[in-house]
GROMACS .gro file of C-alpha atoms in nm:
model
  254
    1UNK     CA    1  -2.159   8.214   5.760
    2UNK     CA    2  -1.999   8.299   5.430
    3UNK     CA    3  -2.149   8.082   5.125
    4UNK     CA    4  -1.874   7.999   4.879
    5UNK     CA    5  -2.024   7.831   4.571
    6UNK     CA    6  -1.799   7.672   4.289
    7UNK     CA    7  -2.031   7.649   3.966
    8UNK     CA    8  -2.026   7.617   3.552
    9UNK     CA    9  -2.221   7.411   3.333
   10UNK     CA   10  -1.961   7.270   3.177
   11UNK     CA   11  -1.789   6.963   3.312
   12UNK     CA   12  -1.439   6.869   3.373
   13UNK     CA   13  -1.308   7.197   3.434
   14UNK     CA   14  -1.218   7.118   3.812
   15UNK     CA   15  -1.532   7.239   4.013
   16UNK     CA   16  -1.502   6.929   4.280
   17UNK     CA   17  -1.161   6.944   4.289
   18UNK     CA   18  -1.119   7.337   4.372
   19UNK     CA   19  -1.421   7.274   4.598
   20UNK     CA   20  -1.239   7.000   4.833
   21UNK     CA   21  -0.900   7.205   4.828
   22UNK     CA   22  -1.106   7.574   4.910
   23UNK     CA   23  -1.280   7.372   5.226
   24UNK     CA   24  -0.950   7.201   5.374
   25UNK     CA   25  -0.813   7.531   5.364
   26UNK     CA   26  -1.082   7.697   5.533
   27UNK     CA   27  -1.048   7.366   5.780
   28UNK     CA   28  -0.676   7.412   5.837
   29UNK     CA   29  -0.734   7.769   5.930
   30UNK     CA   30  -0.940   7.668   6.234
   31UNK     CA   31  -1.254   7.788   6.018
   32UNK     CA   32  -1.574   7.552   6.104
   33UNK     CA   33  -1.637   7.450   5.772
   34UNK     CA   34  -1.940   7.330   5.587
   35UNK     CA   35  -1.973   7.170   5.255
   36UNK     CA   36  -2.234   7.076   5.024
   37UNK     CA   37  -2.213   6.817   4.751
   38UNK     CA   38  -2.491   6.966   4.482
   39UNK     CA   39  -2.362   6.730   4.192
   40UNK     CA   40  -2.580   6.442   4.176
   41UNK     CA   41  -2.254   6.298   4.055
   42UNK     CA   42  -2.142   6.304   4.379
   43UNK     CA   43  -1.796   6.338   4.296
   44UNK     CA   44  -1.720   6.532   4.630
   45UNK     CA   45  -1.902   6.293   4.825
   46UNK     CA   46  -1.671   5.990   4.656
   47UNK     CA   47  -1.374   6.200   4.764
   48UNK     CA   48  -1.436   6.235   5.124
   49UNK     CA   49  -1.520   5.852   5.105
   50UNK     CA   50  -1.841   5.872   5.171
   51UNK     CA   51  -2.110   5.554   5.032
   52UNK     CA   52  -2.405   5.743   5.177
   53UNK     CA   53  -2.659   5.439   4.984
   54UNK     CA   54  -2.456   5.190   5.152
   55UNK     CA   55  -2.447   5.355   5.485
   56UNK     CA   56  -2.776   5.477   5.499
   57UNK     CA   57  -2.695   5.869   5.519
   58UNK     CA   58  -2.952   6.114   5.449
   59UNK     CA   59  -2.845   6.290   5.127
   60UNK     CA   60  -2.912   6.648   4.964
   61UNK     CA   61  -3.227   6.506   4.832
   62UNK     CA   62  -3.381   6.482   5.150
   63UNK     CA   63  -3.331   6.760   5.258
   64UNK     CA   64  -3.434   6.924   4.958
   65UNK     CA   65  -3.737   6.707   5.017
   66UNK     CA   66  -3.799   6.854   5.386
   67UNK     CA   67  -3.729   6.502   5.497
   68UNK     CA   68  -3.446   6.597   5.741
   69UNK     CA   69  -3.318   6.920   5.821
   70UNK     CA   70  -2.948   7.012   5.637
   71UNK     CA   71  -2.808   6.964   6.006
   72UNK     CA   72  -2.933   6.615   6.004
   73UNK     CA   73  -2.739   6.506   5.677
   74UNK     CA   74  -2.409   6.591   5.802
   75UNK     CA   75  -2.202   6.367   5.800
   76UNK     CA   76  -1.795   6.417   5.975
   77UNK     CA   77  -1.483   6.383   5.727
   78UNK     CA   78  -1.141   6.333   5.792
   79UNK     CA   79  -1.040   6.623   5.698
   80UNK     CA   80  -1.239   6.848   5.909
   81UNK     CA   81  -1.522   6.973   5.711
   82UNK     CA   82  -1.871   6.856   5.726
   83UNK     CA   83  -2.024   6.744   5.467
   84UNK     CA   84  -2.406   6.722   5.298
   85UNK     CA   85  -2.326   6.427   5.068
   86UNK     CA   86  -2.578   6.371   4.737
   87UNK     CA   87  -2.664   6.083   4.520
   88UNK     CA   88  -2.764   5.960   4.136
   89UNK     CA   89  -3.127   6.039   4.268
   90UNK     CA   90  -3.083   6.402   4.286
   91UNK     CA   91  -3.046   6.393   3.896
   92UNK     CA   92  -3.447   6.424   3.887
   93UNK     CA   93  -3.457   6.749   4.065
   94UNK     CA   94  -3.598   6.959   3.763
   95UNK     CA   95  -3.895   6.715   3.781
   96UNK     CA   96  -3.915   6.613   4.192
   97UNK     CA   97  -3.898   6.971   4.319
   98UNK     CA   98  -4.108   7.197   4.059
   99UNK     CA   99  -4.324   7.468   4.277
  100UNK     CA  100  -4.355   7.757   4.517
  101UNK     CA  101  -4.046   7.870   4.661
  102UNK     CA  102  -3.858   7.569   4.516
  103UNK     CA  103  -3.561   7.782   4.407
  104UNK     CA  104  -3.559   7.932   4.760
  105UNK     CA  105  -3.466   7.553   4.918
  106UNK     CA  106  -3.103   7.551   5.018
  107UNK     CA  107  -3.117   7.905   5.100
  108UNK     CA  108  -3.370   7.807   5.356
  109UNK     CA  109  -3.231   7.481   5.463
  110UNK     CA  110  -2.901   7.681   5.501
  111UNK     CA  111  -3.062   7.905   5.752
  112UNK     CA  112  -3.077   7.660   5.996
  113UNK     CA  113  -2.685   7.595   6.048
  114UNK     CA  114  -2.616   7.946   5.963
  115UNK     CA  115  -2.480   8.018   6.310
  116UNK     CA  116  -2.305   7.647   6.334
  117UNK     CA  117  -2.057   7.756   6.093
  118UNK     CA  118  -1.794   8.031   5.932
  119UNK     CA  119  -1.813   7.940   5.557
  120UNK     CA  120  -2.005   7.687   5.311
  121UNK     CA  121  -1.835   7.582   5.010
  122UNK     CA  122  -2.053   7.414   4.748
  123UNK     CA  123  -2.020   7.217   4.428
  124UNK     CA  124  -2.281   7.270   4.199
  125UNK     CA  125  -2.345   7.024   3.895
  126UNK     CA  126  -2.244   7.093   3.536
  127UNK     CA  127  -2.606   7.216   3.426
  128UNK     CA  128  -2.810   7.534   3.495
  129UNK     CA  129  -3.117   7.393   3.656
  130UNK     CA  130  -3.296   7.457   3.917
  131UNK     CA  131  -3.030   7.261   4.150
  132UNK     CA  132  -2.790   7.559   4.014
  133UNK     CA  133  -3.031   7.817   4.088
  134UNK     CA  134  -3.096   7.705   4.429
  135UNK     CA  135  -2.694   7.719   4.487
  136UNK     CA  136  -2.664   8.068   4.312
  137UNK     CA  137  -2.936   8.234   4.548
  138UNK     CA  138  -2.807   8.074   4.833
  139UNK     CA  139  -2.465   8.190   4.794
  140UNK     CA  140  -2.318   8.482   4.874
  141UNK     CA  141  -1.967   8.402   4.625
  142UNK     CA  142  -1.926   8.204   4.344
  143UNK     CA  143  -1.625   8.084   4.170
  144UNK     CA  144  -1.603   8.009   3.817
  145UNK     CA  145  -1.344   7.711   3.736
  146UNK     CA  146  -1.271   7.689   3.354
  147UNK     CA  147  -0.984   7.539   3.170
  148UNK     CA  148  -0.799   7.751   2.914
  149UNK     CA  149  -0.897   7.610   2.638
  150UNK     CA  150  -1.216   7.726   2.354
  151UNK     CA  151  -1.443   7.540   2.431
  152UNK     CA  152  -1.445   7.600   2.760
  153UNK     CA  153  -1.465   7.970   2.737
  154UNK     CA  154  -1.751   7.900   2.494
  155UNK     CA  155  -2.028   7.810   2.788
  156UNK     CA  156  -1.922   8.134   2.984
  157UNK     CA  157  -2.193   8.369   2.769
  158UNK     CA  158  -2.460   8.111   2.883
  159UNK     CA  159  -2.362   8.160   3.250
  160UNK     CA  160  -2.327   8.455   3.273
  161UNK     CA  161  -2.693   8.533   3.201
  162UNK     CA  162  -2.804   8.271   3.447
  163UNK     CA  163  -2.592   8.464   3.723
  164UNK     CA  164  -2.686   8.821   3.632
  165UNK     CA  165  -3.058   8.706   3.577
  166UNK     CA  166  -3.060   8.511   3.960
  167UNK     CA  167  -2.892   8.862   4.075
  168UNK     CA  168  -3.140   9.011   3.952
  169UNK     CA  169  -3.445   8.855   4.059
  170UNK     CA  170  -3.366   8.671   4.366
  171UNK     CA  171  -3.022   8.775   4.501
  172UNK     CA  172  -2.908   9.105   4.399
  173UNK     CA  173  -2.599   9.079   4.656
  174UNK     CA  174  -2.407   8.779   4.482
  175UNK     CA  175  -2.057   8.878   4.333
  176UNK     CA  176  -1.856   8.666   4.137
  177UNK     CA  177  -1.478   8.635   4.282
  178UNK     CA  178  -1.360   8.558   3.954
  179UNK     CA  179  -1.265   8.268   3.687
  180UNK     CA  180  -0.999   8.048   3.760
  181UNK     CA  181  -0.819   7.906   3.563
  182UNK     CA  182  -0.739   7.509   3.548
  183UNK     CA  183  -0.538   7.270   3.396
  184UNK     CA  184  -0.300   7.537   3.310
  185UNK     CA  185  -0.002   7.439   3.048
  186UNK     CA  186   0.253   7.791   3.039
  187UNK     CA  187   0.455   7.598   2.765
  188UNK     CA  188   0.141   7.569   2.533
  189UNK     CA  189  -0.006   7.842   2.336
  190UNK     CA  190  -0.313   7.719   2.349
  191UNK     CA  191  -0.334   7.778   2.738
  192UNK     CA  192  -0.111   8.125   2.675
  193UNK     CA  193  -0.363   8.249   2.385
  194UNK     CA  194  -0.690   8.183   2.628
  195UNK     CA  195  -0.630   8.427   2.873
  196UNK     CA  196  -0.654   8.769   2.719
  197UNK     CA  197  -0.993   8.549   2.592
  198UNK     CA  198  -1.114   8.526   2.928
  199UNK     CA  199  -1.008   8.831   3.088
  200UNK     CA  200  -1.222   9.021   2.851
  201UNK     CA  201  -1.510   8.776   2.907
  202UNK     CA  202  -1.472   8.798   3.282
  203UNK     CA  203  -1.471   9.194   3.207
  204UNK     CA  204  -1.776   9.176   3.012
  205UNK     CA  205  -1.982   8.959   3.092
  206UNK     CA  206  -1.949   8.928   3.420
  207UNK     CA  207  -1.830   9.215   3.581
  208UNK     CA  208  -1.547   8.989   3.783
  209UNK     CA  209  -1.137   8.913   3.698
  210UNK     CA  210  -0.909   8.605   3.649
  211UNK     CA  211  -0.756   8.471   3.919
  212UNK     CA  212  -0.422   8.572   3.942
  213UNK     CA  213  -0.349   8.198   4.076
  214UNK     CA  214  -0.379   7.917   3.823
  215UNK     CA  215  -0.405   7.556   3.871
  216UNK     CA  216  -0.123   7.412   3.642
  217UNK     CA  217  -0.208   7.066   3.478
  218UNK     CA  218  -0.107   6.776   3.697
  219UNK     CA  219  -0.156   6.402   3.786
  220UNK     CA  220  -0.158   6.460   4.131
  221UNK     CA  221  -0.532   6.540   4.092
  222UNK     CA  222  -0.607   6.219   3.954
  223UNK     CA  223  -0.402   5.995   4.173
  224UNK     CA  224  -0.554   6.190   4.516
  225UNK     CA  225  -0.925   6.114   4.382
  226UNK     CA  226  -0.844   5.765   4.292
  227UNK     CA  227  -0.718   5.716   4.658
  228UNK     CA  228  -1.015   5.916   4.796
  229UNK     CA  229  -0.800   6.194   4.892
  230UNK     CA  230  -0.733   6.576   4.823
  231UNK     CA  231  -0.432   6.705   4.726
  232UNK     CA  232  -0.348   6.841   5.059
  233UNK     CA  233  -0.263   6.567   5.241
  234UNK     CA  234   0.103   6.434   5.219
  235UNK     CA  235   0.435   6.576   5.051
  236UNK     CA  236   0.366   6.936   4.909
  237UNK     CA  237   0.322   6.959   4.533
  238UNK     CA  238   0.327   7.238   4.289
  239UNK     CA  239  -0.064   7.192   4.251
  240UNK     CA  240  -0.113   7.224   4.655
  241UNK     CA  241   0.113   7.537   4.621
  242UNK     CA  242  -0.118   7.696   4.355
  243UNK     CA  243  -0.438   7.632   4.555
  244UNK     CA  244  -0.230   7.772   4.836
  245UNK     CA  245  -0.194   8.093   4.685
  246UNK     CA  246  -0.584   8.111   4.509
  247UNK     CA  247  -0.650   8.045   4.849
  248UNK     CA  248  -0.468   8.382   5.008
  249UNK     CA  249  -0.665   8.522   4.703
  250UNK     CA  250  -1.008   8.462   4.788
  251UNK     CA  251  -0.946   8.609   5.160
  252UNK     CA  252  -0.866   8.918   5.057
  253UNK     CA  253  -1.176   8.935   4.855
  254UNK     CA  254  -1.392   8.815   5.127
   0.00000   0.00000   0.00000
């Protein structure tokens, strides 16, 4: 199983969004595909229409908790991909899960489905906590969303060190696919001017690339979340044809 995880501590820069349009790709290429909502926001877990406190589902907690096994909080979507949903509850996890081998928990808890599956794509929360670390040594990929703007490219520095210092203490194999770029405007200069920014800082920093693919700025985004769908489903739009071709991307690089 390949371990795909989308992650930067800044919000609003498309991490849930690029994480449900990666996994129905993987889906709709006959790929068994597993993914993990690591946001206590649960934003991903809201997409796929999942209430897992009204239903009763076991949630990332508890499995973080050794309550259930990861296999056990599954839960079937629509659109062909498994998910682990999460909760508000997992928002304690710097406090609930301090201790020995507690950054080593969804690497472990992944082991158990390893063989159940082709590729994992998670969303990790807009912090660098120990949920993040858990994601970033239990990956094997990681994908940096950011929107071309300053402020955005500001955070990178800070993530940068938490990757290189997890690769080098706990999982010296993890390579960064590169930044991608969302939200895209071509007819600004704002969005123009903030790529040379960040293909230096992807140079730098982090030893990666931009994604030649961008995610242009649309409303389709909005209106699929506020139906509790991706952008996949239904009449083709420009934004399905961008994550079309980051898609192509990323399996070459995998």
């Amino acid at each position: 199983m390949i371990t795909i995880a989308l992650i930067n501590q800044k919000g609003g820069v498309g991490k849930t969004t690029s994480a449900v349009e990666i996994a129905s790709r993987f889906a709709k290429a006959g790929k068994k595909t597993l993914s993990i909502d690591a946001d206590p926001q649960a934003n991903m877990t809201y997409i796929y229409g999942i209430n897992p406190d009204k239903e009763g589902q076991h949630t990332l907690k508890d499995v973080f908790s050794r309550t259930v096994s990861l296999e056990d909080a599954v839960i079937k979507t629509a659109e062909g991909v498994d998910l682990v949903p999460n909760n508000i509850l997992m928002s304690n996890a710097d406090r609930m899960f301090i201790g020995v081998n507690s950054m080593q928990l969804l690497k472990n808890a992944l082991k158990d489905v390893s063989s159940l599956y082709d590729i994992c794509i998670i969303d990790s929360p807009p912090t660098l906590g120990i949920i993040n670390w858990n994601v970033l040594i239990a990956s094997d990929y990681v994908i940096v969303p950011v929107n071309a703007n300053a402020l955005s490219i500001q955070g990178l520095r800070a993530l940068s060190e938490t990757i290189n210092e997890v690769k080098e203490s706990a999982n010296p194999e993890l390579k960064i696919l590169g930044l991608l770029v969302t939200r895209y405007n071509p007819r600004t200069r704002l969005s123009k001017e903030a790529i040379p920014d960040l293909e230096m800082i992807s140079s730098k920093f982090l030893n990666t690339k931009v994604f030649e693919s961008k995610i242009r700025q649309s409303v389709a985004i909005e209106d699929a979340q506020a139906n509790r769908n991706s952008t996949v489903k239904g009449k083709k739009s420009p934004i399905s044809k961008d994550y079309d071709a980051l898609f192509e991307e990323i399996l070459k690089e995998i």
